[in-house]
CSV table of C-alpha atoms in Angstrom, one decimal:
chain,number,residue,atom,x,y,z
A,1,MET,CA,137.7,124.3,138.4
A,2,ASN,CA,136.3,127.6,139.6
A,3,PRO,CA,135.3,130.7,137.8
A,4,ALA,CA,137.9,133.4,138.7
A,5,ARG,CA,136.9,136.6,138.4
A,6,ILE,CA,139.6,139.2,137.0
A,7,ARG,CA,139.8,142.5,137.4
A,8,CYS,CA,140.8,145.6,134.9
A,9,SER,CA,143.0,146.4,138.3
A,10,LYS,CA,144.5,142.8,138.1
A,11,MET,CA,145.1,142.1,134.7
A,12,ALA,CA,148.3,143.9,134.5
A,13,GLU,CA,149.5,141.5,137.5
A,14,GLU,CA,148.2,138.3,136.7
A,15,ILE,CA,149.7,138.7,133.2
A,16,ARG,CA,152.6,139.9,134.9
A,17,ASN,CA,153.5,136.8,137.2
A,18,SER,CA,152.6,134.9,133.9
A,19,GLU,CA,155.6,136.2,132.3
A,20,VAL,CA,157.7,135.4,135.1
A,21,GLY,CA,156.4,132.2,135.8
A,22,SER,CA,157.1,131.6,132.0
A,23,ALA,CA,160.3,132.7,132.3
A,24,ALA,CA,161.4,131.0,134.9
A,25,ALA,CA,160.0,127.7,133.5
A,26,ALA,CA,162.0,128.0,130.2
A,27,THR,CA,165.2,129.1,132.3
A,28,ALA,CA,165.0,125.5,134.6
A,29,THR,CA,164.0,123.7,131.0
A,30,ALA,CA,166.8,125.0,129.0
A,31,THR,CA,169.2,123.9,132.1
A,32,ALA,CA,168.1,121.2,131.7
A,33,THR,CA,168.5,120.1,128.4
A,34,ALA,CA,171.3,122.8,128.0
A,35,LYS,CA,174.4,120.0,125.8
A,36,SER,CA,171.5,118.9,123.1
A,37,SER,CA,170.3,122.7,123.0
A,38,SER,CA,173.4,124.0,121.9
A,39,LEU,CA,173.5,121.7,119.4
A,40,TRP,CA,170.4,123.8,117.5
A,41,PRO,CA,170.8,127.5,116.7
A,42,SER,CA,167.9,129.2,118.2
A,43,VAL,CA,166.3,129.6,114.9
A,44,LEU,CA,165.7,125.8,115.0
A,45,ARG,CA,163.5,125.3,117.9
A,46,TRP,CA,160.6,124.8,118.4
A,47,ILE,CA,157.9,127.0,119.8
A,48,PRO,CA,156.4,125.1,122.8
A,49,THR,CA,152.2,125.7,122.6
A,50,SER,CA,149.8,123.5,124.9
A,51,THR,CA,146.2,124.5,126.1
A,52,ASP,CA,147.9,126.8,129.9
A,53,HIS,CA,149.6,128.2,126.9
A,54,ILE,CA,146.8,129.4,124.4
A,55,ILE,CA,145.1,130.5,127.7
A,56,ALA,CA,148.0,132.6,128.8
A,57,ALA,CA,147.8,134.1,125.3
A,58,GLU,CA,144.5,135.2,125.6
A,59,LYS,CA,144.5,137.0,129.1
A,60,ARG,CA,147.7,138.5,127.5
A,61,LEU,CA,145.2,139.1,124.2
A,62,LEU,CA,142.3,140.4,126.3
A,63,SER,CA,143.9,142.7,128.4
A,64,LEU,CA,143.3,145.1,125.7
A,65,VAL,CA,140.1,144.9,126.7
A,66,LYS,CA,138.5,147.6,129.9
A,67,THR,CA,135.5,145.6,131.1
A,68,PRO,CA,136.1,142.6,133.8
A,69,TYR,CA,135.3,139.4,133.0
A,70,VAL,CA,135.3,136.3,134.2
A,71,GLN,CA,137.2,133.2,132.5
A,72,GLU,CA,136.4,129.4,133.4
A,73,LYS,CA,136.5,125.5,132.1
A,74,VAL,CA,133.0,124.0,131.9
A,75,ASP,CA,132.8,120.8,132.2
A,76,ILE,CA,130.7,119.0,129.4
A,77,GLY,CA,131.4,115.4,131.0
A,78,SER,CA,132.8,112.3,128.4
A,79,GLY,CA,130.1,112.3,125.9
A,80,PRO,CA,126.4,113.3,125.4
A,81,PRO,CA,124.0,111.7,127.9
A,82,GLY,CA,122.7,108.3,126.8
A,83,SER,CA,125.2,108.1,124.2
A,84,LYS,CA,127.7,104.9,123.3
A,85,ILE,CA,130.5,107.6,121.4
A,86,ARG,CA,132.7,109.7,123.6
A,87,TRP,CA,133.7,113.1,122.3
A,88,PHE,CA,134.5,112.1,119.2
A,89,ARG,CA,135.2,108.8,120.7
A,90,SER,CA,137.9,109.1,122.8
A,91,LYS,CA,139.1,106.1,124.8
A,92,SER,CA,139.4,107.8,127.8
A,93,ASN,CA,136.0,108.6,130.5
A,94,GLU,CA,138.0,112.2,130.9
A,95,SER,CA,136.3,115.0,131.1
A,96,ARG,CA,136.3,117.7,128.8
A,97,PHE,CA,135.4,121.5,128.7
A,98,ILE,CA,134.6,124.3,127.1
A,99,ASN,CA,136.6,127.5,127.7
A,100,THR,CA,134.6,130.1,128.5
A,101,VAL,CA,134.9,134.2,129.2
A,102,THR,CA,131.9,136.2,130.9
A,103,PHE,CA,131.5,139.4,131.0
A,104,ASP,CA,129.9,142.0,133.6
A,105,ALA,CA,126.9,143.2,132.8
A,106,LYS,CA,124.2,146.1,134.1
A,107,GLU,CA,121.0,143.3,135.7
A,108,GLY,CA,119.3,142.7,133.1
A,109,SER,CA,120.9,142.7,130.2
A,110,PRO,CA,119.5,140.2,127.8
A,111,THR,CA,122.7,137.1,127.5
A,112,LEU,CA,124.8,137.0,123.9
A,113,VAL,CA,126.5,133.9,123.4
A,114,MET,CA,129.2,134.6,120.8
A,115,VAL,CA,130.8,131.3,118.4
A,116,HIS,CA,133.7,132.0,116.9
A,117,GLY,CA,134.6,130.7,113.8
A,118,TYR,CA,136.9,128.2,112.1
A,119,GLY,CA,140.8,128.6,112.3
A,120,ALA,CA,139.7,131.0,115.2
A,121,SER,CA,138.9,131.6,118.6
A,122,GLN,CA,137.0,133.6,121.2
A,123,GLY,CA,139.5,136.0,121.2
A,124,PHE,CA,139.2,137.2,118.4
A,125,PHE,CA,136.4,139.3,119.2
A,126,PHE,CA,138.4,140.7,121.6
A,127,ARG,CA,137.7,144.5,120.0
A,128,ASN,CA,134.1,143.6,120.2
A,129,PHE,CA,133.7,142.7,124.2
A,130,ASP,CA,134.0,146.5,125.6
A,131,ALA,CA,131.0,148.2,123.3
A,132,LEU,CA,128.4,144.8,123.4
A,133,ALA,CA,129.4,144.2,127.3
A,134,GLN,CA,127.7,147.9,127.6
A,135,ARG,CA,124.3,146.4,126.3
A,136,PHE,CA,124.4,142.4,127.2
A,137,ARG,CA,125.8,140.0,128.9
A,138,VAL,CA,128.6,138.8,126.8
A,139,ILE,CA,129.3,134.7,127.3
A,140,ALA,CA,132.3,134.0,124.1
A,141,ILE,CA,133.3,130.4,124.3
A,142,ASP,CA,135.7,128.4,122.5
A,143,GLN,CA,133.8,125.7,120.2
A,144,LEU,CA,135.2,121.7,122.0
A,145,GLY,CA,138.9,121.1,119.8
A,146,TRP,CA,139.2,124.6,119.7
A,147,GLY,CA,140.6,127.0,121.1
A,148,GLY,CA,141.8,127.0,125.0
A,149,SER,CA,139.1,124.0,125.2
A,150,SER,CA,139.7,120.6,125.3
A,151,ARG,CA,140.8,118.5,122.1
A,152,PRO,CA,140.0,115.4,122.1
A,153,ASP,CA,141.4,112.7,119.0
A,154,PHE,CA,138.9,113.2,116.3
A,155,THR,CA,137.6,109.5,115.1
A,156,CYS,CA,134.9,111.3,113.4
A,157,LYS,CA,133.1,109.5,110.5
A,158,SER,CA,130.3,111.2,108.9
A,159,THR,CA,128.6,114.6,107.9
A,160,GLU,CA,125.4,113.6,110.8
A,161,GLU,CA,127.9,112.6,113.3
A,162,THR,CA,130.4,115.5,113.7
A,163,GLU,CA,127.4,118.3,113.4
A,164,THR,CA,125.6,115.7,115.3
A,165,TRP,CA,129.1,115.9,118.0
A,166,PHE,CA,129.6,120.1,117.7
A,167,ILE,CA,125.9,120.9,118.5
A,168,ASP,CA,125.7,118.4,121.0
A,169,SER,CA,128.6,119.4,122.8
A,170,PHE,CA,127.5,122.9,122.9
A,171,GLU,CA,124.0,122.2,124.2
A,172,GLU,CA,126.1,120.1,127.5
A,173,TRP,CA,127.7,123.4,127.7
A,174,ARG,CA,124.0,125.8,127.9
A,175,LYS,CA,122.9,122.7,130.3
A,176,ALA,CA,125.8,123.1,132.6
A,177,LYS,CA,125.7,127.6,132.6
A,178,ASN,CA,122.3,127.0,133.1
A,179,LEU,CA,121.0,129.1,130.0
A,180,SER,CA,117.6,129.8,128.1
A,181,ASN,CA,116.7,132.4,126.5
A,182,PHE,CA,119.8,133.6,124.8
A,183,ILE,CA,120.9,135.4,121.7
A,184,LEU,CA,123.1,133.0,119.5
A,185,LEU,CA,125.8,135.2,117.2
A,186,GLY,CA,128.0,132.6,115.3
A,187,HIS,CA,130.8,133.7,113.1
A,188,SER,CA,131.4,131.6,109.8
A,189,PHE,CA,131.8,127.7,110.5
A,190,GLY,CA,130.5,128.8,114.0
A,191,GLY,CA,127.5,130.4,111.9
A,192,TYR,CA,127.2,127.3,110.6
A,193,VAL,CA,127.2,125.2,114.2
A,194,ALA,CA,125.1,128.1,115.6
A,195,ALA,CA,122.5,127.6,113.0
A,196,LYS,CA,122.7,123.9,113.0
A,197,TYR,CA,121.8,124.3,116.9
A,198,ALA,CA,118.7,126.6,116.6
A,199,LEU,CA,117.7,124.1,114.1
A,200,LYS,CA,117.7,121.3,116.7
A,201,HIS,CA,116.9,123.5,119.8
A,202,PRO,CA,114.6,126.5,119.0
A,203,GLU,CA,113.1,126.4,122.5
A,204,HIS,CA,117.0,128.0,123.6
A,205,VAL,CA,117.7,130.9,121.4
A,206,GLN,CA,115.5,133.9,121.6
A,207,HIS,CA,117.3,135.6,118.3
A,208,LEU,CA,119.9,133.7,115.8
A,209,ILE,CA,122.5,136.5,114.2
A,210,LEU,CA,124.8,134.9,111.6
A,211,VAL,CA,128.2,136.8,110.7
A,212,GLY,CA,129.2,136.1,107.0
A,213,PRO,CA,128.5,132.5,107.4
A,214,ALA,CA,129.7,129.2,105.9
A,215,GLY,CA,127.2,126.9,104.5
A,216,VAL,CA,124.6,129.2,104.1
A,217,SER,CA,123.9,128.2,99.6
A,218,SER,CA,123.2,125.2,97.8
A,219,TYR,CA,125.0,123.1,94.9
A,220,SER,CA,122.9,124.8,92.4
A,221,ASP,CA,125.1,128.3,93.0
A,222,PRO,CA,126.0,129.3,89.9
A,223,LYS,CA,129.6,129.3,91.8
A,224,TYR,CA,129.9,125.3,92.4
A,225,GLU,CA,129.5,124.6,88.3
A,226,THR,CA,132.9,127.1,88.4
A,227,LEU,CA,134.4,125.2,91.6
A,228,THR,CA,133.5,122.1,89.5
A,229,GLN,CA,135.0,123.1,86.3
A,230,PHE,CA,138.3,124.2,88.4
A,231,ARG,CA,138.6,120.8,90.1
A,232,ALA,CA,138.4,118.9,86.4
A,233,THR,CA,141.7,120.8,85.9
A,234,TRP,CA,145.1,119.4,86.9
A,235,LYS,CA,145.7,122.5,90.2
A,236,GLY,CA,141.8,121.5,91.1
A,237,ALA,CA,142.6,117.4,91.4
A,238,ILE,CA,145.8,118.2,93.7
A,239,LEU,CA,143.7,120.6,96.2
A,240,ASN,CA,140.6,118.5,95.8
A,241,HIS,CA,143.1,115.8,96.8
A,242,LEU,CA,144.2,117.7,99.9
A,243,TRP,CA,140.8,118.8,100.9
A,244,GLU,CA,139.7,115.4,101.0
A,245,SER,CA,143.1,114.3,102.8
A,246,ASN,CA,141.9,117.0,105.3
A,247,PHE,CA,145.2,119.1,104.7
A,248,THR,CA,144.7,121.9,107.0
A,249,PRO,CA,146.4,125.3,107.1
A,250,MET,CA,147.2,124.4,111.1
A,251,LYS,CA,149.2,121.4,110.2
A,252,VAL,CA,151.3,123.5,108.2
A,253,VAL,CA,152.0,126.2,110.5
A,254,ARG,CA,152.9,123.2,112.7
A,255,GLY,CA,154.9,121.4,110.4
A,256,LEU,CA,156.6,124.9,110.2
A,257,GLY,CA,157.7,124.4,113.6
A,258,PRO,CA,159.9,127.3,114.7
A,259,TRP,CA,159.4,129.3,111.1
A,260,GLY,CA,155.3,128.9,112.8
A,261,PRO,CA,155.2,132.3,113.9
A,262,ASN,CA,156.7,134.1,111.4
A,263,ILE,CA,153.9,133.3,109.0
A,264,VAL,CA,151.3,133.8,111.8
A,265,ARG,CA,153.1,136.8,112.1
A,266,ARG,CA,153.3,137.5,108.2
A,267,TYR,CA,149.3,136.5,108.5
A,268,THR,CA,147.9,138.4,110.4
A,269,SER,CA,149.8,141.4,109.8
A,270,ALA,CA,148.5,141.4,105.9
A,271,ARG,CA,144.8,140.3,106.5
A,272,PHE,CA,144.5,142.8,109.3
A,273,GLY,CA,147.0,145.7,107.8
A,274,THR,CA,148.1,145.8,104.4
A,275,TYR,CA,145.4,144.4,102.9
A,276,ALA,CA,142.6,145.3,105.2
A,277,THR,CA,139.4,146.4,104.6
A,278,GLY,CA,138.5,148.7,107.5
A,279,ASP,CA,140.6,150.2,110.6
A,280,THR,CA,143.6,148.1,110.6
A,281,LEU,CA,145.4,146.8,113.9
A,282,THR,CA,147.5,148.8,116.0
A,283,GLU,CA,150.6,147.4,117.3
A,284,ASP,CA,150.1,146.6,120.6
A,285,GLU,CA,146.7,144.3,119.1
A,286,SER,CA,148.8,142.7,115.7
A,287,ARG,CA,151.8,141.3,118.5
A,288,LEU,CA,149.3,139.9,121.2
A,289,LEU,CA,147.0,138.8,118.3
A,290,THR,CA,149.1,136.7,116.7
A,291,ASP,CA,150.8,135.4,119.5
A,292,TYR,CA,147.2,134.1,120.2
A,293,VAL,CA,146.5,133.2,116.9
A,294,TYR,CA,149.9,131.3,116.9
A,295,HIS,CA,149.3,128.9,120.0
A,296,THR,CA,145.5,128.0,118.9
A,297,LEU,CA,146.7,127.2,115.7
A,298,ALA,CA,149.5,125.1,116.9
A,299,ALA,CA,148.4,123.0,119.6
A,300,LYS,CA,147.3,119.6,119.2
A,301,GLY,CA,144.8,118.6,116.1
A,302,SER,CA,140.6,118.1,116.9
A,303,GLY,CA,138.3,120.3,115.9
A,304,GLU,CA,140.0,121.2,112.9
A,305,LEU,CA,140.0,117.7,111.5
A,306,CYS,CA,135.8,118.4,110.9
A,307,LEU,CA,136.7,120.4,107.2
A,308,LYS,CA,135.8,117.5,105.0
A,309,TYR,CA,132.8,115.9,106.7
A,310,ILE,CA,131.6,119.4,107.2
A,311,PHE,CA,132.1,121.1,104.0
A,312,SER,CA,133.1,119.8,100.0
A,313,PHE,CA,136.3,121.6,98.6
A,314,GLY,CA,135.3,124.9,97.5
A,315,ALA,CA,133.9,125.8,101.3
A,316,PHE,CA,129.7,124.6,100.2
A,317,ALA,CA,128.5,122.4,102.8
A,318,ARG,CA,127.3,118.7,102.5
A,319,THR,CA,124.4,119.6,103.7
A,320,PRO,CA,123.4,123.5,103.5
A,321,LEU,CA,121.6,125.5,105.0
A,322,LEU,CA,119.7,126.6,102.2
A,323,ASN,CA,118.3,123.0,102.3
A,324,SER,CA,116.9,123.7,105.5
A,325,ALA,CA,115.9,127.7,105.9
A,326,SER,CA,112.2,126.4,105.6
A,327,GLU,CA,112.2,124.1,109.3
A,328,TRP,CA,113.9,127.7,111.1
A,329,LYS,CA,111.8,128.6,114.0
A,330,VAL,CA,113.8,131.7,115.1
A,331,PRO,CA,114.4,134.9,114.1
A,332,THR,CA,117.4,135.4,112.4
A,333,THR,CA,119.3,138.1,111.2
A,334,PHE,CA,122.8,137.4,108.4
A,335,ILE,CA,125.5,140.2,108.6
A,336,TYR,CA,128.4,139.9,106.1
A,337,GLY,CA,131.4,142.7,105.0
A,338,PHE,CA,130.8,144.2,102.1
A,339,GLN,CA,133.4,142.9,101.0
A,340,ASP,CA,133.1,139.4,103.0
A,341,TRP,CA,133.7,136.1,100.8
A,342,MET,CA,130.4,134.6,101.6
A,343,SER,CA,128.5,136.2,99.0
A,344,TYR,CA,124.6,137.7,100.9
A,345,GLU,CA,123.0,135.6,97.9
A,346,GLY,CA,122.2,132.8,99.7
A,347,ALA,CA,121.0,133.9,101.9
A,348,MET,CA,119.0,136.2,100.6
A,349,GLU,CA,117.5,132.6,98.7
A,350,ALA,CA,117.2,131.3,102.0
A,351,ARG,CA,115.0,134.3,103.4
A,352,LYS,CA,112.3,133.3,100.6
A,353,GLN,CA,112.0,129.7,102.2
A,354,MET,CA,111.4,131.3,105.8
A,355,LYS,CA,108.9,131.4,108.3
A,356,VAL,CA,110.3,133.5,110.6
A,357,PRO,CA,111.1,137.0,110.6
A,358,CYS,CA,114.8,137.3,108.4
A,359,GLU,CA,117.0,140.6,107.8
A,360,ILE,CA,120.2,140.9,105.9
A,361,ILE,CA,122.5,143.9,107.1
A,362,ARG,CA,125.7,145.0,105.3
A,363,VAL,CA,128.7,146.4,107.1
A,364,PRO,CA,130.7,148.8,105.4
A,365,GLN,CA,134.5,148.9,104.8
A,366,ALA,CA,134.8,144.7,106.2
A,367,GLY,CA,135.5,141.7,104.9
A,368,HIS,CA,134.4,138.0,106.0
A,369,PHE,CA,136.1,139.5,109.6
A,370,ALA,CA,133.3,142.5,109.7
A,371,PHE,CA,134.0,142.0,113.8
A,372,ILE,CA,137.6,143.2,113.5
A,373,ASP,CA,137.4,145.4,109.9
A,374,ASN,CA,135.1,147.8,111.4
A,375,SER,CA,133.4,147.2,114.9
A,376,ASN,CA,131.7,150.4,115.3
A,377,GLY,CA,129.8,149.6,112.3
A,378,PHE,CA,129.7,145.6,113.7
A,379,HIS,CA,128.2,146.8,116.9
A,380,SER,CA,125.4,148.9,115.1
A,381,ALA,CA,124.4,145.9,113.1
A,382,VAL,CA,124.4,143.7,116.6
A,383,LEU,CA,122.4,146.3,118.2
A,384,HIS,CA,119.5,146.8,115.5
A,385,ALA,CA,119.6,143.2,115.2
A,386,CYS,CA,118.8,143.5,118.8
A,387,ARG,CA,116.2,145.8,119.1
A,388,LYS,CA,113.4,144.0,119.9
A,389,PHE,CA,116.0,143.1,123.3
A,390,LEU,CA,116.9,146.4,124.9
A,391,SER,CA,115.6,149.4,126.3
A,392,PRO,CA,115.5,152.3,123.5
A,393,ASP,CA,117.4,155.0,123.7
A,394,PRO,CA,115.4,158.3,124.0
A,395,ASP,CA,117.8,160.0,122.0
A,396,SER,CA,117.7,158.0,118.5
A,397,ASP,CA,115.2,156.6,116.5
A,398,PHE,CA,115.4,152.7,117.4
A,399,ASP,CA,113.9,150.5,114.1
A,400,SER,CA,115.5,152.9,111.5
A,401,LEU,CA,118.9,151.5,110.4
A,402,PRO,CA,122.3,153.2,112.1
A,403,ASP,CA,123.5,155.5,109.0
A,404,GLY,CA,126.0,153.5,106.8
A,405,LEU,CA,124.8,150.1,107.5
A,406,THR,CA,122.5,149.0,103.8
A,407,SER,CA,120.0,146.0,104.2
A,408,VAL,CA,119.2,144.0,101.6
């Protein structure tokens, strides 16, 4: 699919057209099924979703962003070259694609690739695109099996195979985009994938930024002993069984059918509103993010099913990043919110073993989603991490840590 440049001046018109198209489709469907529909109260009707619905919801959410961007579906083929295993052992030769947005930037700006976490998609960075696009060529993706990207059947059978699938699909995307020498930023599970990718392909990554990364700590972490004790209780045993059965939060959203959107709305309102640790969402942000999150979660399950293969119960990685810290070849910056449930102590242990520059920055008034909770603080942390790649601001001390941030 050829890239379609989306300008701010055209954004409103496209969204209106999309809404008109959706309304027309809904009307046609209602007419065709009038008899059966009349038997069901509106509250009991399932809310349809698909990749097209996700892309439409993404456009609506990104209408909040002022910087022009290009949205494209980047073809990554049907599987890794030379491999007999197609993506997730799909029986189809169908080419898969990675949903990608690229924001306008000044010529010569360093490239920043942003990778979302588990249960999220690239639209979660909507509060960051405008600010970061002033200094970087920002590219954000939906990982294969997530968001608006292809969602092949998931049939991976091991940790190694699952990791390789995520890493190789990203590498095929990089080749298709002809990228090299970029800054790679990953959040949570996306941080885990980014770190594993940089271990395998360090020649392409200038700097690694891990935001509240999952899977850093090893089983020697004291918290794992507490988790082991909990798992020995009947409650822990049930939860561990559900985990090992690959029961995901997305299955709950799908299973609730017409009540799914309301559950998602309550989650986003609570997480980024009532119980927010920093800046709460505006009414428009909350409405558009809720709509977007619902469609990304309710669509066909694919990438979400990696959970039990990558992590054991309690989100401890089966192959922790700490175990390979001495092998890292890419300078790294860890960024954590002050209230992040991912502990920065694992990063401290990793830094002791690293042979490359490593710094750890904490952002105040922020939890696990530091880039939403305190977007300004997050932007300052990213700019500081990438200071050697940016033209120094003559009015500031570029090497000193910005006010409010804490270095560990």
